[in-house]
Amino acid sequence: MKKILAFLLSACLITVSMAACSGSNSNDEADVSSDASTSSQESSDESSSGDESSKETASFTTVEEGKLIMATNATFPPYEYYDGDAVVGIDAEIAQKIAEKLGLELVISDMEFNSIITSVNQGKADMGMAGMTVTPDRLKNVNFTDTYAKGVQVVIVQENSDIKTLDDLAGKKIGVQLNTTGDIYATDEFGKDNVQQFNKATDTVLALKQGKVDAVIIDKAPAEVFVEQNEGLTLLDSSYADEDYAICIKKGNDALQDAVNQALSELIEDGTVQAIIDKYIPSK
Ligand code: ARG
């Protein structure tokens, strides 16, 4: 248990930079190459406060000109889920604000959680945003922006379950979403024979209700939504590893990463990010 805690805590390398950069980015469509599949945008600090080494004007390209394609998995309320045909939630709203700051149109591409990093790396999406935890393993494949939210892993069980503490999980069937940190944690701690993986977070909860698994390990905010929406489920009091959520971007795409970080830090600094989180998670 300690092992994974340390493992996940060590992921908290990235701290939110609160650099006082005011002034909005000016986006003009300069440098549009004749290759029409990419757009090139100028983003400049008009009034840098000077405590940051003055950056050269960075130009970034996106997969589709004028668009910011966000890969996500919309089975994860309150971060991303469907309201009718629209993907809504904390991530969707923060991404919308980032896109606005960059002068881009946000396009949300819903896929399996397990496909998000691949999709970013294959140039099908500009960024992955999915309540995604920064982990050392993921950092080998992809870069992360600054952190914008915190998560913690918790355990959902049936109200009448004999599982009362984390220790009671030994030998039980644990449902997880494939390749999430809950999966990594459960598999590491209890062995893969005791873990059942699902593509959708919502399906872990369905399996729990149907008695196909004895417990679900998942991030706290979605766990609370699922418990509220499904009678007969409850959370164990104790929780697992603390985690940091960030946006993943293809390695080497530093210009886009810098631009997203700049937008994110402005949105954190002016309270927009917290207001969005508070709207979806009222008591926090
Ligand atoms: N925070 C966990 C992770 O990064 C779970 C994220 C699941 N997100 C989702 N949109 N289904 O592994």
mmCIF file of C-alpha atoms and ligand atoms in Angstrom:
data_model
loop_
_atom_site.group_PDB
_atom_site.id
_atom_site.type_symbol
_atom_site.label_atom_id
_atom_site.label_comp_id
_atom_site.label_asym_id
_atom_site.label_seq_id
_atom_site.Cartn_x
_atom_site.Cartn_y
_atom_site.Cartn_z
ATOM 1 C CA MET A 1 0.000 0.000 0.000
ATOM 2 C CA LYS A 2 2.827 2.359 0.915
ATOM 3 C CA LYS A 3 4.571 1.478 -2.265
ATOM 4 C CA ILE A 4 1.882 2.786 -4.549
ATOM 5 C CA LEU A 5 1.275 5.788 -2.358
ATOM 6 C CA ALA A 6 4.890 6.774 -2.768
ATOM 7 C CA PHE A 7 4.649 5.971 -6.437
ATOM 8 C CA LEU A 8 1.694 8.223 -6.954
ATOM 9 C CA LEU A 9 2.960 10.931 -4.679
ATOM 10 C CA SER A 10 6.155 11.028 -6.633
ATOM 11 C CA ALA A 11 3.991 11.979 -9.552
ATOM 12 C CA CYS A 12 3.259 15.264 -7.873
ATOM 13 C CA LEU A 13 6.329 16.814 -9.415
ATOM 14 C CA ILE A 14 4.373 19.330 -11.288
ATOM 15 C CA THR A 15 3.177 22.305 -9.381
ATOM 16 C CA VAL A 16 0.929 24.932 -10.663
ATOM 17 C CA SER A 17 2.883 27.891 -11.763
ATOM 18 C CA MET A 18 1.250 31.048 -10.588
ATOM 19 C CA ALA A 19 3.514 33.270 -12.607
ATOM 20 C CA ALA A 20 1.962 36.660 -12.762
ATOM 21 C CA CYS A 21 1.556 37.023 -16.436
ATOM 22 C CA SER A 22 -1.220 39.354 -17.307
ATOM 23 C CA GLY A 23 -2.453 40.340 -20.674
ATOM 24 C CA SER A 24 -4.257 38.129 -23.068
ATOM 25 C CA ASN A 25 -2.608 36.274 -25.849
ATOM 26 C CA SER A 26 -3.001 37.877 -29.151
ATOM 27 C CA ASN A 27 -3.791 35.293 -31.721
ATOM 28 C CA ASP A 28 -3.353 36.274 -35.250
ATOM 29 C CA GLU A 29 -3.222 33.857 -38.038
ATOM 30 C CA ALA A 30 0.276 34.721 -39.051
ATOM 31 C CA ASP A 31 2.554 32.105 -40.474
ATOM 32 C CA VAL A 32 -0.175 29.915 -41.821
ATOM 33 C CA SER A 33 1.738 27.426 -43.831
ATOM 34 C CA SER A 34 0.531 26.311 -47.189
ATOM 35 C CA ASP A 35 0.043 22.905 -45.594
ATOM 36 C CA ALA A 36 -3.573 23.463 -44.701
ATOM 37 C CA SER A 37 -3.826 20.765 -42.080
ATOM 38 C CA THR A 38 -2.065 22.831 -39.485
ATOM 39 C CA SER A 39 -2.552 26.275 -38.145
ATOM 40 C CA SER A 40 0.109 28.400 -36.649
ATOM 41 C CA GLN A 41 -0.728 30.944 -34.078
ATOM 42 C CA GLU A 42 1.205 33.662 -32.419
ATOM 43 C CA SER A 43 0.840 33.930 -28.713
ATOM 44 C CA SER A 44 2.662 36.678 -26.982
ATOM 45 C CA ASP A 45 2.852 38.171 -23.554
ATOM 46 C CA GLU A 46 2.027 41.793 -23.955
ATOM 47 C CA SER A 47 2.661 42.774 -20.401
ATOM 48 C CA SER A 48 4.831 40.212 -18.739
ATOM 49 C CA SER A 49 5.501 41.204 -15.161
ATOM 50 C CA GLY A 50 9.150 40.556 -15.706
ATOM 51 C CA ASP A 51 9.765 37.926 -13.039
ATOM 52 C CA GLU A 52 9.826 35.329 -15.747
ATOM 53 C CA SER A 53 12.601 35.271 -18.255
ATOM 54 C CA SER A 54 10.999 36.878 -21.226
ATOM 55 C CA LYS A 55 9.847 34.186 -23.571
ATOM 56 C CA GLU A 56 10.166 34.302 -27.272
ATOM 57 C CA THR A 57 6.870 34.431 -29.047
ATOM 58 C CA ALA A 58 5.813 30.844 -29.275
ATOM 59 C CA SER A 59 3.843 29.551 -32.198
ATOM 60 C CA PHE A 60 1.943 26.336 -31.935
ATOM 61 C CA THR A 61 0.108 24.153 -34.340
ATOM 62 C CA THR A 62 -2.980 22.077 -33.780
ATOM 63 C CA VAL A 63 -4.177 18.916 -35.453
ATOM 64 C CA GLU A 64 -6.892 20.790 -37.296
ATOM 65 C CA GLU A 65 -6.554 24.452 -38.062
ATOM 66 C CA GLY A 66 -8.524 26.639 -35.681
ATOM 67 C CA LYS A 67 -9.543 23.718 -33.490
ATOM 68 C CA LEU A 68 -8.418 22.301 -30.185
ATOM 69 C CA ILE A 69 -9.221 18.594 -30.127
ATOM 70 C CA MET A 70 -9.564 17.169 -26.649
ATOM 71 C CA ALA A 71 -9.462 13.396 -26.216
ATOM 72 C CA THR A 72 -11.482 12.223 -23.235
ATOM 73 C CA ASN A 73 -13.578 9.407 -21.846
ATOM 74 C CA ALA A 74 -16.997 10.735 -20.927
ATOM 75 C CA THR A 75 -17.969 8.098 -18.365
ATOM 76 C CA PHE A 76 -16.489 10.044 -15.497
ATOM 77 C CA PRO A 77 -18.834 12.517 -13.840
ATOM 78 C CA PRO A 78 -18.360 15.267 -12.732
ATOM 79 C CA TYR A 79 -15.246 15.640 -14.910
ATOM 80 C CA GLU A 80 -16.764 14.465 -18.198
ATOM 81 C CA TYR A 81 -20.108 12.890 -18.909
ATOM 82 C CA TYR A 82 -23.018 13.179 -21.282
ATOM 83 C CA ASP A 83 -25.872 15.592 -20.877
ATOM 84 C CA GLY A 84 -27.990 14.579 -23.844
ATOM 85 C CA ASP A 85 -25.609 14.570 -26.790
ATOM 86 C CA ALA A 86 -23.144 16.990 -25.233
ATOM 87 C CA VAL A 87 -20.106 16.116 -23.186
ATOM 88 C CA VAL A 88 -20.174 18.363 -20.128
ATOM 89 C CA GLY A 89 -18.322 18.560 -16.833
ATOM 90 C CA ILE A 90 -15.344 20.170 -15.161
ATOM 91 C CA ASP A 91 -12.852 19.192 -17.853
ATOM 92 C CA ALA A 92 -15.159 20.172 -20.697
ATOM 93 C CA GLU A 93 -15.683 23.624 -19.162
ATOM 94 C CA ILE A 94 -12.023 24.262 -18.358
ATOM 95 C CA ALA A 95 -11.045 23.094 -21.856
ATOM 96 C CA GLN A 96 -13.623 25.444 -23.352
ATOM 97 C CA LYS A 97 -12.048 28.358 -21.487
ATOM 98 C CA ILE A 98 -8.568 27.318 -22.588
ATOM 99 C CA ALA A 99 -9.712 27.068 -26.203
ATOM 100 C CA GLU A 100 -11.268 30.532 -25.985
ATOM 101 C CA LYS A 101 -8.012 31.990 -24.673
ATOM 102 C CA LEU A 102 -6.106 30.373 -27.522
ATOM 103 C CA GLY A 103 -8.612 31.564 -30.097
ATOM 104 C CA LEU A 104 -9.566 27.998 -30.998
ATOM 105 C CA GLU A 105 -12.792 26.041 -31.255
ATOM 106 C CA LEU A 106 -12.971 23.196 -28.758
ATOM 107 C CA VAL A 107 -13.782 19.788 -30.226
ATOM 108 C CA ILE A 108 -14.344 16.972 -27.738
ATOM 109 C CA SER A 109 -13.452 13.500 -28.938
ATOM 110 C CA ASP A 110 -14.889 10.774 -26.708
ATOM 111 C CA MET A 111 -13.019 7.470 -26.658
ATOM 112 C CA GLU A 112 -11.894 4.721 -24.311
ATOM 113 C CA PHE A 113 -9.741 6.020 -21.490
ATOM 114 C CA ASN A 114 -7.105 3.541 -22.564
ATOM 115 C CA SER A 115 -6.865 5.182 -26.013
ATOM 116 C CA ILE A 116 -6.387 8.788 -24.948
ATOM 117 C CA ILE A 117 -2.579 8.884 -24.765
ATOM 118 C CA THR A 118 -2.249 6.935 -28.019
ATOM 119 C CA SER A 119 -4.624 9.290 -29.743
ATOM 120 C CA VAL A 120 -2.590 12.294 -28.576
ATOM 121 C CA ASN A 121 0.650 10.656 -29.649
ATOM 122 C CA GLN A 122 -0.733 9.664 -33.041
ATOM 123 C CA GLY A 123 -1.716 13.260 -33.703
ATOM 124 C CA LYS A 124 -5.444 12.571 -33.668
ATOM 125 C CA ALA A 125 -6.034 14.857 -30.700
ATOM 126 C CA ASP A 126 -4.168 17.907 -29.430
ATOM 127 C CA MET A 127 -4.543 17.059 -25.782
ATOM 128 C CA GLY A 128 -5.956 14.480 -23.426
ATOM 129 C CA MET A 129 -8.088 15.779 -20.577
ATOM 130 C CA ALA A 130 -9.940 13.173 -18.570
ATOM 131 C CA GLY A 131 -9.413 13.628 -14.856
ATOM 132 C CA MET A 132 -6.097 12.124 -15.802
ATOM 133 C CA THR A 133 -3.569 11.579 -13.055
ATOM 134 C CA VAL A 134 0.066 12.436 -13.610
ATOM 135 C CA THR A 135 2.083 9.250 -13.093
ATOM 136 C CA PRO A 136 5.744 8.460 -13.721
ATOM 137 C CA ASP A 137 4.801 5.776 -16.259
ATOM 138 C CA ARG A 138 2.575 8.084 -18.256
ATOM 139 C CA LEU A 139 5.308 10.726 -18.173
ATOM 140 C CA LYS A 140 7.459 8.323 -20.168
ATOM 141 C CA ASN A 141 4.989 8.512 -23.050
ATOM 142 C CA VAL A 142 3.497 11.942 -22.882
ATOM 143 C CA ASN A 143 3.995 15.352 -21.294
ATOM 144 C CA PHE A 144 1.642 16.875 -18.765
ATOM 145 C CA THR A 145 0.661 20.489 -18.255
ATOM 146 C CA ASP A 146 0.533 22.028 -14.819
ATOM 147 C CA THR A 147 -1.928 20.483 -12.416
ATOM 148 C CA TYR A 148 -5.472 21.882 -12.331
ATOM 149 C CA ALA A 149 -7.229 19.607 -9.820
ATOM 150 C CA LYS A 150 -6.624 16.961 -7.174
ATOM 151 C CA GLY A 151 -8.005 13.466 -6.946
ATOM 152 C CA VAL A 152 -7.939 10.622 -4.473
ATOM 153 C CA GLN A 153 -8.736 6.949 -4.946
ATOM 154 C CA VAL A 154 -11.636 5.559 -2.919
ATOM 155 C CA VAL A 155 -13.539 2.296 -2.647
ATOM 156 C CA ILE A 156 -17.247 1.838 -3.457
ATOM 157 C CA VAL A 157 -19.047 -1.203 -2.016
ATOM 158 C CA GLN A 158 -22.639 -2.326 -1.564
ATOM 159 C CA GLU A 159 -24.189 -0.982 1.628
ATOM 160 C CA ASN A 160 -24.605 -4.459 3.056
ATOM 161 C CA SER A 161 -21.081 -5.538 2.109
ATOM 162 C CA ASP A 162 -18.811 -7.306 4.583
ATOM 163 C CA ILE A 163 -15.992 -5.118 3.266
ATOM 164 C CA LYS A 164 -15.638 -2.432 5.924
ATOM 165 C CA THR A 165 -11.965 -1.477 5.664
ATOM 166 C CA LEU A 166 -9.272 -1.539 3.010
ATOM 167 C CA ASP A 167 -7.845 -4.726 4.542
ATOM 168 C CA ASP A 168 -11.116 -6.543 3.848
ATOM 169 C CA LEU A 169 -10.470 -6.141 0.126
ATOM 170 C CA ALA A 170 -7.928 -8.964 0.099
ATOM 171 C CA GLY A 171 -9.271 -11.885 -1.927
ATOM 172 C CA LYS A 172 -12.301 -9.930 -3.181
ATOM 173 C CA LYS A 173 -13.155 -9.140 -6.782
ATOM 174 C CA ILE A 174 -12.355 -5.510 -7.506
ATOM 175 C CA GLY A 175 -13.792 -3.636 -10.475
ATOM 176 C CA VAL A 176 -11.736 -0.889 -12.107
ATOM 177 C CA GLN A 177 -11.644 1.142 -15.288
ATOM 178 C CA LEU A 178 -8.977 -0.226 -17.615
ATOM 179 C CA ASN A 179 -5.594 1.442 -17.255
ATOM 180 C CA THR A 180 -6.696 3.982 -14.693
ATOM 181 C CA THR A 181 -4.698 4.520 -11.543
ATOM 182 C CA GLY A 182 -7.404 2.554 -9.710
ATOM 183 C CA ASP A 183 -6.528 -0.366 -12.002
ATOM 184 C CA ILE A 184 -2.796 0.079 -11.477
ATOM 185 C CA TYR A 185 -3.309 0.285 -7.748
ATOM 186 C CA ALA A 186 -5.661 -2.699 -7.434
ATOM 187 C CA THR A 187 -3.583 -4.917 -9.698
ATOM 188 C CA ASP A 188 -0.394 -4.014 -7.868
ATOM 189 C CA GLU A 189 -1.904 -4.509 -4.441
ATOM 190 C CA PHE A 190 -4.244 -7.473 -4.923
ATOM 191 C CA GLY A 191 -3.014 -9.220 -8.068
ATOM 192 C CA LYS A 192 -4.604 -9.299 -11.487
ATOM 193 C CA ASP A 193 -6.749 -12.366 -10.768
ATOM 194 C CA ASN A 194 -8.658 -10.288 -8.242
ATOM 195 C CA VAL A 195 -9.213 -7.381 -10.579
ATOM 196 C CA GLN A 196 -11.819 -7.030 -13.297
ATOM 197 C CA GLN A 197 -11.222 -4.286 -15.846
ATOM 198 C CA PHE A 198 -13.954 -2.395 -17.665
ATOM 199 C CA ASN A 199 -13.692 0.122 -20.475
ATOM 200 C CA LYS A 200 -16.197 2.491 -18.916
ATOM 201 C CA ALA A 201 -16.140 3.816 -15.377
ATOM 202 C CA THR A 202 -19.928 3.534 -15.368
ATOM 203 C CA ASP A 203 -19.685 -0.200 -16.098
ATOM 204 C CA THR A 204 -17.630 -0.809 -12.951
ATOM 205 C CA VAL A 205 -20.577 0.531 -10.964
ATOM 206 C CA LEU A 206 -23.088 -1.557 -12.908
ATOM 207 C CA ALA A 207 -21.032 -4.679 -12.181
ATOM 208 C CA LEU A 208 -20.947 -3.768 -8.492
ATOM 209 C CA LYS A 209 -24.715 -3.339 -8.387
ATOM 210 C CA GLN A 210 -25.157 -6.685 -10.115
ATOM 211 C CA GLY A 211 -22.818 -8.374 -7.656
ATOM 212 C CA LYS A 212 -20.302 -9.264 -10.367
ATOM 213 C CA VAL A 213 -17.578 -7.459 -8.425
ATOM 214 C CA ASP A 214 -17.360 -6.852 -4.675
ATOM 215 C CA ALA A 215 -15.837 -3.384 -4.751
ATOM 216 C CA VAL A 216 -14.810 -0.630 -7.160
ATOM 217 C CA ILE A 217 -11.648 1.443 -6.817
ATOM 218 C CA ILE A 218 -12.048 4.801 -8.508
ATOM 219 C CA ASP A 219 -11.480 8.534 -8.041
ATOM 220 C CA LYS A 220 -13.485 10.155 -5.269
ATOM 221 C CA ALA A 221 -15.488 12.765 -7.173
ATOM 222 C CA PRO A 222 -17.001 10.263 -9.640
ATOM 223 C CA ALA A 223 -17.438 7.757 -6.802
ATOM 224 C CA GLU A 224 -19.579 10.277 -4.940
ATOM 225 C CA VAL A 225 -21.692 10.900 -8.007
ATOM 226 C CA PHE A 226 -22.174 7.157 -8.566
ATOM 227 C CA VAL A 227 -23.133 6.551 -4.925
ATOM 228 C CA GLU A 228 -25.647 9.363 -5.100
ATOM 229 C CA GLN A 229 -27.128 8.098 -8.350
ATOM 230 C CA ASN A 230 -27.319 4.438 -7.340
ATOM 231 C CA GLU A 231 -29.211 3.313 -4.299
ATOM 232 C CA GLY A 232 -27.545 0.716 -2.100
ATOM 233 C CA LEU A 233 -23.951 1.804 -2.690
ATOM 234 C CA THR A 234 -21.600 3.425 -0.217
ATOM 235 C CA LEU A 235 -17.977 4.560 0.139
ATOM 236 C CA LEU A 236 -15.432 3.159 2.568
ATOM 237 C CA ASP A 237 -14.181 5.798 4.968
ATOM 238 C CA SER A 238 -10.529 5.346 4.139
ATOM 239 C CA SER A 239 -9.058 6.441 0.875
ATOM 240 C CA TYR A 240 -5.994 5.664 -1.178
ATOM 241 C CA ALA A 241 -3.352 7.685 -2.914
ATOM 242 C CA ASP A 242 -3.666 11.417 -3.498
ATOM 243 C CA GLU A 243 -3.294 12.346 -7.133
ATOM 244 C CA ASP A 244 -2.827 15.368 -9.363
ATOM 245 C CA TYR A 245 -4.852 15.824 -12.538
ATOM 246 C CA ALA A 246 -3.289 17.449 -15.571
ATOM 247 C CA ILE A 247 -3.708 17.652 -19.334
ATOM 248 C CA CYS A 248 -1.493 15.428 -21.473
ATOM 249 C CA ILE A 249 0.152 16.704 -24.619
ATOM 250 C CA LYS A 250 2.411 14.950 -27.110
ATOM 251 C CA LYS A 251 6.078 14.999 -26.193
ATOM 252 C CA GLY A 252 7.917 17.638 -28.170
ATOM 253 C CA ASN A 253 4.837 19.767 -28.663
ATOM 254 C CA ASP A 254 6.271 22.347 -26.297
ATOM 255 C CA ALA A 255 4.690 25.329 -27.991
ATOM 256 C CA LEU A 256 1.194 23.985 -27.444
ATOM 257 C CA GLN A 257 2.059 22.878 -23.930
ATOM 258 C CA ASP A 258 3.359 26.361 -23.096
ATOM 259 C CA ALA A 259 0.272 27.985 -24.568
ATOM 260 C CA VAL A 260 -2.088 25.689 -22.651
ATOM 261 C CA ASN A 261 -0.099 26.229 -19.455
ATOM 262 C CA GLN A 262 -0.261 29.969 -19.939
ATOM 263 C CA ALA A 263 -4.042 29.838 -20.415
ATOM 264 C CA LEU A 264 -4.430 27.460 -17.482
ATOM 265 C CA SER A 265 -2.384 29.593 -15.121
ATOM 266 C CA GLU A 266 -4.484 32.641 -15.990
ATOM 267 C CA LEU A 267 -7.663 30.646 -15.394
ATOM 268 C CA ILE A 268 -6.353 29.389 -12.069
ATOM 269 C CA GLU A 269 -5.172 32.798 -11.008
ATOM 270 C CA ASP A 270 -8.439 34.565 -11.752
ATOM 271 C CA GLY A 271 -10.480 31.895 -9.968
ATOM 272 C CA THR A 272 -12.176 30.462 -13.058
ATOM 273 C CA VAL A 273 -10.903 26.921 -12.504
ATOM 274 C CA GLN A 274 -11.993 26.864 -8.861
ATOM 275 C CA ALA A 275 -15.395 28.295 -9.758
ATOM 276 C CA ILE A 276 -15.912 25.516 -12.319
ATOM 277 C CA ILE A 277 -14.849 22.848 -9.815
ATOM 278 C CA ASP A 278 -17.112 24.350 -7.145
ATOM 279 C CA LYS A 279 -20.034 24.324 -9.523
ATOM 280 C CA TYR A 280 -19.728 20.566 -10.001
ATOM 281 C CA ILE A 281 -18.395 19.614 -6.538
ATOM 282 C CA PRO A 282 -20.262 22.096 -4.325
ATOM 283 C CA SER A 283 -18.863 21.255 -0.892
ATOM 284 C CA LYS A 284 -15.195 21.469 -1.843
HETATM 285 N N1 ARG B 1 -7.565 9.625 -12.403
HETATM 286 C C1 ARG B 1 -7.587 8.299 -12.910
HETATM 287 C C2 ARG B 1 -6.461 8.077 -13.873
HETATM 288 O O1 ARG B 1 -5.903 8.993 -14.380
HETATM 289 C C3 ARG B 1 -8.889 7.946 -13.589
HETATM 290 C C4 ARG B 1 -9.264 8.792 -14.740
HETATM 291 C C5 ARG B 1 -10.436 8.249 -15.521
HETATM 292 N N2 ARG B 1 -10.950 9.242 -16.385
HETATM 293 C C6 ARG B 1 -11.991 9.100 -17.222
HETATM 294 N N3 ARG B 1 -12.375 10.135 -17.910
HETATM 295 N N4 ARG B 1 -12.593 7.959 -17.346
HETATM 296 O O2 ARG B 1 -6.082 6.983 -14.156
#
